Amino acid sequence: DVKVTQSSRYLVKRTGEKVFLECVQDMDHENMFWYRQDPGLGLRLIYFSYDVKMKEKGDIPEGYSVSREKKERFSLILESASTNQTSMYLCASSPGETQYFGPGTRLLVL
Amino acid sequence: KQEVTQIPAALSVPEGENLVLNCSFTDSAIYNLQWFRQDPGKGLTSLLLIQSSQREQTSGRLNASLDKSSGRSTLYIAASQPGDSATYLCAVKDSNYQLIWGAGTKLIIKP
């Protein structure tokens, strides 16, 4: 079975803090994705990566950056957290058609 | 720009009923459409994937249909069970090969 893990299930941070969200997959997938999910909205793509050290902006990259130093790990970074970044963050990996999701990190920025 | 809509946002039905969840999209130029399930506080699990050339896919009690010309997909759940309670999301892969998501339908099956 594909396993995608995320470093934290719940996080509480203060405005202005630097926040790291980690995602690890164990299936050697080329593609990895970061989404945020807010009530009443569909998942929105923040960034994705199709290879090590490669990254592409999604629909809402502002306020975020990413890092992919190893194939299995894709990190999402909030350089200076703001209250409007309070959300559920979902990581996914994919060999092609289907995406496999981690359990999500619920982030609260106070 | 592709938009995906799921109506209703929430649905509650008694156990044992057959039900249909709806997904509509604005641009028929899609590569595929997928249905996912999300349990509370958890990630998403892929249920069914329909390629643009296909009309339907089946897995157990689930059947998904696709009508590209009308921009609609349905997910049919037969003989619903309390364990089917979850949020169901659909997503289309558009002409830019990006996934565009609906907001989901929260389904509650009452015992």
Tab-separated table of C-alpha atoms in Angstrom:
chain	number	residue	atom	x	y	z
A	1	ASP	CA	0.000	0.000	0.000
A	2	VAL	CA	1.072	3.523	-0.749
A	3	LYS	CA	1.825	5.470	2.368
A	4	VAL	CA	1.940	9.249	2.540
A	5	THR	CA	2.713	10.682	5.947
A	6	GLN	CA	2.575	14.236	7.201
A	7	SER	CA	4.648	15.399	10.135
A	8	SER	CA	1.840	16.781	12.264
A	9	ARG	CA	-1.920	16.274	12.475
A	10	TYR	CA	-2.514	19.548	14.321
A	11	LEU	CA	-0.391	22.670	14.641
A	12	VAL	CA	-0.943	25.959	16.422
A	13	LYS	CA	1.349	28.832	15.491
A	14	ARG	CA	1.484	32.552	16.058
A	15	THR	CA	1.325	35.240	13.399
A	16	GLY	CA	4.751	35.898	11.942
A	17	GLU	CA	6.233	32.511	12.811
A	18	LYS	CA	7.990	30.423	10.184
A	19	VAL	CA	6.151	27.140	9.747
A	20	PHE	CA	7.378	23.909	8.174
A	21	LEU	CA	4.989	21.192	7.044
A	22	GLU	CA	6.658	17.936	6.048
A	23	CYS	CA	5.367	15.225	3.749
A	24	VAL	CA	6.997	11.864	3.064
A	25	GLN	CA	5.944	9.155	0.613
A	26	ASP	CA	7.331	5.644	0.400
A	27	MET	CA	6.431	4.645	-3.159
A	28	ASP	CA	9.126	6.385	-5.202
A	29	HIS	CA	6.550	8.632	-6.890
A	30	GLU	CA	7.855	11.379	-9.139
A	31	ASN	CA	5.062	13.852	-8.446
A	32	MET	CA	4.151	15.456	-5.161
A	33	PHE	CA	1.580	18.122	-4.339
A	34	TRP	CA	0.540	20.506	-1.586
A	35	TYR	CA	-3.092	21.598	-1.307
A	36	ARG	CA	-5.087	23.592	1.156
A	37	GLN	CA	-8.699	22.772	1.927
A	38	ASP	CA	-11.135	25.319	3.318
A	39	PRO	CA	-14.843	24.881	4.126
A	40	GLY	CA	-17.080	25.358	1.105
A	41	LEU	CA	-14.163	25.423	-1.313
A	42	GLY	CA	-12.565	22.695	-3.347
A	43	LEU	CA	-8.971	21.729	-2.763
A	44	ARG	CA	-6.679	24.435	-4.028
A	45	LEU	CA	-3.214	23.630	-5.305
A	46	ILE	CA	-0.391	25.575	-3.678
A	47	TYR	CA	2.702	24.010	-5.250
A	48	PHE	CA	3.664	20.782	-6.921
A	49	SER	CA	6.911	19.061	-7.826
A	50	TYR	CA	7.584	16.576	-10.598
A	51	ASP	CA	11.175	15.770	-9.667
A	52	VAL	CA	13.807	16.399	-7.055
A	53	LYS	CA	14.655	20.093	-6.765
A	54	MET	CA	11.905	20.934	-9.260
A	55	LYS	CA	8.843	22.929	-8.245
A	56	GLU	CA	5.927	24.585	-9.952
A	57	LYS	CA	3.465	27.149	-8.622
A	58	GLY	CA	-0.130	26.112	-8.311
A	59	ASP	CA	-3.167	28.343	-8.074
A	60	ILE	CA	-2.381	30.007	-4.729
A	61	PRO	CA	1.396	30.084	-4.115
A	62	GLU	CA	1.499	33.503	-2.456
A	63	GLY	CA	2.861	33.345	1.083
A	64	TYR	CA	4.227	29.826	0.622
A	65	SER	CA	7.413	28.191	-0.582
A	66	VAL	CA	8.435	24.555	-0.999
A	67	SER	CA	11.508	22.385	-0.895
A	68	ARG	CA	12.195	19.001	-2.448
A	69	GLU	CA	15.754	17.926	-1.702
A	70	LYS	CA	14.954	14.200	-1.768
A	71	LYS	CA	12.472	12.322	-3.910
A	72	GLU	CA	10.465	11.044	-0.985
A	73	ARG	CA	10.125	14.338	0.898
A	74	PHE	CA	8.231	17.505	-0.034
A	75	SER	CA	8.138	20.366	2.437
A	76	LEU	CA	5.777	23.314	2.545
A	77	ILE	CA	7.081	26.470	4.202
A	78	LEU	CA	5.091	29.422	5.457
A	79	GLU	CA	7.743	32.121	5.705
A	80	SER	CA	5.676	34.356	7.983
A	81	ALA	CA	2.417	32.770	9.030
A	82	SER	CA	-0.728	34.856	8.844
A	83	THR	CA	-4.226	34.216	10.176
A	84	ASN	CA	-5.593	33.720	6.649
A	85	GLN	CA	-3.327	30.677	6.338
A	86	THR	CA	-5.366	28.850	8.954
A	87	SER	CA	-6.509	25.818	7.008
A	88	MET	CA	-6.236	22.086	6.439
A	89	TYR	CA	-3.123	21.259	4.429
A	90	LEU	CA	-3.074	18.082	2.379
A	91	CYS	CA	-0.069	16.495	0.731
A	92	ALA	CA	-0.354	14.007	-2.125
A	93	SER	CA	1.989	11.940	-4.250
A	94	SER	CA	1.336	10.420	-7.643
A	95	PRO	CA	2.982	8.124	-10.158
A	96	GLY	CA	0.644	9.428	-12.863
A	97	GLU	CA	-3.125	9.391	-12.933
A	98	THR	CA	-4.121	8.822	-9.332
A	99	GLN	CA	-3.041	10.887	-6.359
A	100	TYR	CA	-2.493	9.363	-2.935
A	101	PHE	CA	-3.127	11.627	-0.005
A	102	GLY	CA	-1.691	11.990	3.461
A	103	PRO	CA	-3.968	12.446	6.490
A	104	GLY	CA	-3.633	16.232	6.461
A	105	THR	CA	-2.326	18.850	8.868
A	106	ARG	CA	-4.829	21.184	10.464
A	107	LEU	CA	-2.997	24.481	11.037
A	108	LEU	CA	-4.317	27.244	13.264
A	109	VAL	CA	-2.530	30.598	13.117
A	110	LEU	CA	-3.326	32.888	16.032
B	1	LYS	CA	-11.630	28.562	-16.656
B	2	GLN	CA	-12.822	25.154	-15.524
B	3	GLU	CA	-15.159	25.155	-12.534
B	4	VAL	CA	-16.453	22.109	-10.715
B	5	THR	CA	-19.636	22.198	-8.675
B	6	GLN	CA	-21.129	19.622	-6.351
B	7	ILE	CA	-24.712	19.958	-5.238
B	8	PRO	CA	-25.989	19.404	-2.615
B	9	ALA	CA	-23.286	20.346	-0.126
B	10	ALA	CA	-24.772	17.888	2.369
B	11	LEU	CA	-27.134	14.938	2.163
B	12	SER	CA	-28.678	12.693	4.800
B	13	VAL	CA	-30.461	9.443	3.895
B	14	PRO	CA	-31.636	6.325	5.786
B	15	GLU	CA	-29.529	3.198	5.666
B	16	GLY	CA	-30.298	0.868	2.779
B	17	GLU	CA	-31.325	3.523	0.288
B	18	ASN	CA	-29.734	3.910	-3.100
B	19	LEU	CA	-28.453	7.420	-3.708
B	20	VAL	CA	-26.855	9.627	-6.328
B	21	LEU	CA	-24.250	12.324	-5.837
B	22	ASN	CA	-23.804	14.939	-8.536
B	23	CYS	CA	-20.808	16.699	-10.016
B	24	SER	CA	-20.910	19.259	-12.820
B	25	PHE	CA	-18.111	20.959	-14.715
B	26	THR	CA	-18.090	23.911	-17.077
B	27	ASP	CA	-15.559	22.860	-19.733
B	28	SER	CA	-16.006	19.522	-21.472
B	29	ALA	CA	-12.326	19.393	-22.498
B	30	ILE	CA	-11.180	17.077	-19.738
B	31	TYR	CA	-8.766	14.160	-19.574
B	32	ASN	CA	-10.519	12.317	-16.777
B	33	LEU	CA	-12.747	12.688	-13.763
B	34	GLN	CA	-12.177	11.145	-10.364
B	35	TRP	CA	-14.313	10.575	-7.308
B	36	PHE	CA	-12.682	10.627	-3.880
B	37	ARG	CA	-13.850	9.928	-0.370
B	38	GLN	CA	-12.704	11.880	2.684
B	39	ASP	CA	-13.380	10.718	6.207
B	40	PRO	CA	-13.473	13.356	8.980
B	41	GLY	CA	-10.028	14.718	9.764
B	42	LYS	CA	-8.378	12.435	7.235
B	43	GLY	CA	-6.911	12.564	3.790
B	44	LEU	CA	-8.622	11.559	0.579
B	45	THR	CA	-9.002	8.094	-0.877
B	46	SER	CA	-9.530	7.594	-4.594
B	47	LEU	CA	-12.733	5.662	-5.375
B	48	LEU	CA	-13.151	5.686	-9.138
B	49	LEU	CA	-11.413	7.230	-12.133
B	50	ILE	CA	-13.215	7.661	-15.448
B	51	GLN	CA	-11.185	8.463	-18.540
B	52	SER	CA	-12.674	11.001	-20.951
B	53	SER	CA	-13.378	8.230	-23.463
B	54	GLN	CA	-15.335	6.173	-20.931
B	55	ARG	CA	-18.962	6.469	-19.873
B	56	GLU	CA	-18.834	4.730	-16.504
B	57	GLN	CA	-16.780	2.826	-13.972
B	58	THR	CA	-17.911	0.427	-11.269
B	59	SER	CA	-16.380	-0.740	-8.019
B	60	GLY	CA	-18.516	-2.862	-5.719
B	61	ARG	CA	-21.591	-0.869	-4.712
B	62	LEU	CA	-20.272	2.266	-6.416
B	63	ASN	CA	-20.938	3.285	-10.000
B	64	ALA	CA	-19.699	6.515	-11.533
B	65	SER	CA	-20.932	7.862	-14.843
B	66	LEU	CA	-19.572	10.575	-17.087
B	67	ASP	CA	-21.383	12.670	-19.687
B	68	LYS	CA	-18.809	15.068	-21.097
B	69	SER	CA	-21.183	16.795	-23.481
B	70	SER	CA	-23.445	17.912	-20.656
B	71	GLY	CA	-20.602	18.446	-18.186
B	72	ARG	CA	-21.979	16.039	-15.612
B	73	SER	CA	-20.915	13.069	-13.567
B	74	THR	CA	-22.857	11.074	-11.018
B	75	LEU	CA	-21.734	8.719	-8.276
B	76	TYR	CA	-24.334	6.083	-7.532
B	77	ILE	CA	-24.140	4.284	-4.200
B	78	ALA	CA	-26.277	1.172	-3.883
B	79	ALA	CA	-27.713	-0.116	-0.608
B	80	SER	CA	-26.085	2.598	1.488
B	81	GLN	CA	-24.496	1.719	4.848
B	82	PRO	CA	-23.504	3.868	7.847
B	83	GLY	CA	-19.868	3.241	6.893
B	84	ASP	CA	-20.492	5.150	3.667
B	85	SER	CA	-20.830	8.355	5.695
B	86	ALA	CA	-18.080	10.675	4.499
B	87	THR	CA	-17.470	13.645	2.243
B	88	TYR	CA	-17.345	12.768	-1.432
B	89	LEU	CA	-15.317	14.958	-3.769
B	90	CYS	CA	-15.021	14.957	-7.505
B	91	ALA	CA	-12.111	16.352	-9.467
B	92	VAL	CA	-11.546	16.802	-13.195
B	93	LYS	CA	-8.193	16.826	-14.919
B	94	ASP	CA	-8.421	19.774	-17.280
B	95	SER	CA	-6.742	20.611	-20.586
B	96	ASN	CA	-3.684	21.903	-18.687
B	97	TYR	CA	-3.438	18.540	-16.945
B	98	GLN	CA	-4.331	20.129	-13.601
B	99	LEU	CA	-6.858	18.730	-11.150
B	100	ILE	CA	-9.804	21.044	-10.509
B	101	TRP	CA	-11.819	20.114	-7.439
B	102	GLY	CA	-15.402	20.426	-6.341
B	103	ALA	CA	-16.139	21.468	-2.747
B	104	GLY	CA	-17.629	18.076	-1.936
B	105	THR	CA	-20.903	16.591	-0.727
B	106	LYS	CA	-21.069	15.573	2.922
B	107	LEU	CA	-23.063	12.343	3.106
B	108	ILE	CA	-24.639	11.048	6.306
B	109	ILE	CA	-26.233	7.595	6.340
B	110	LYS	CA	-28.636	7.248	9.249
B	111	PRO	CA	-28.822	3.767	10.860
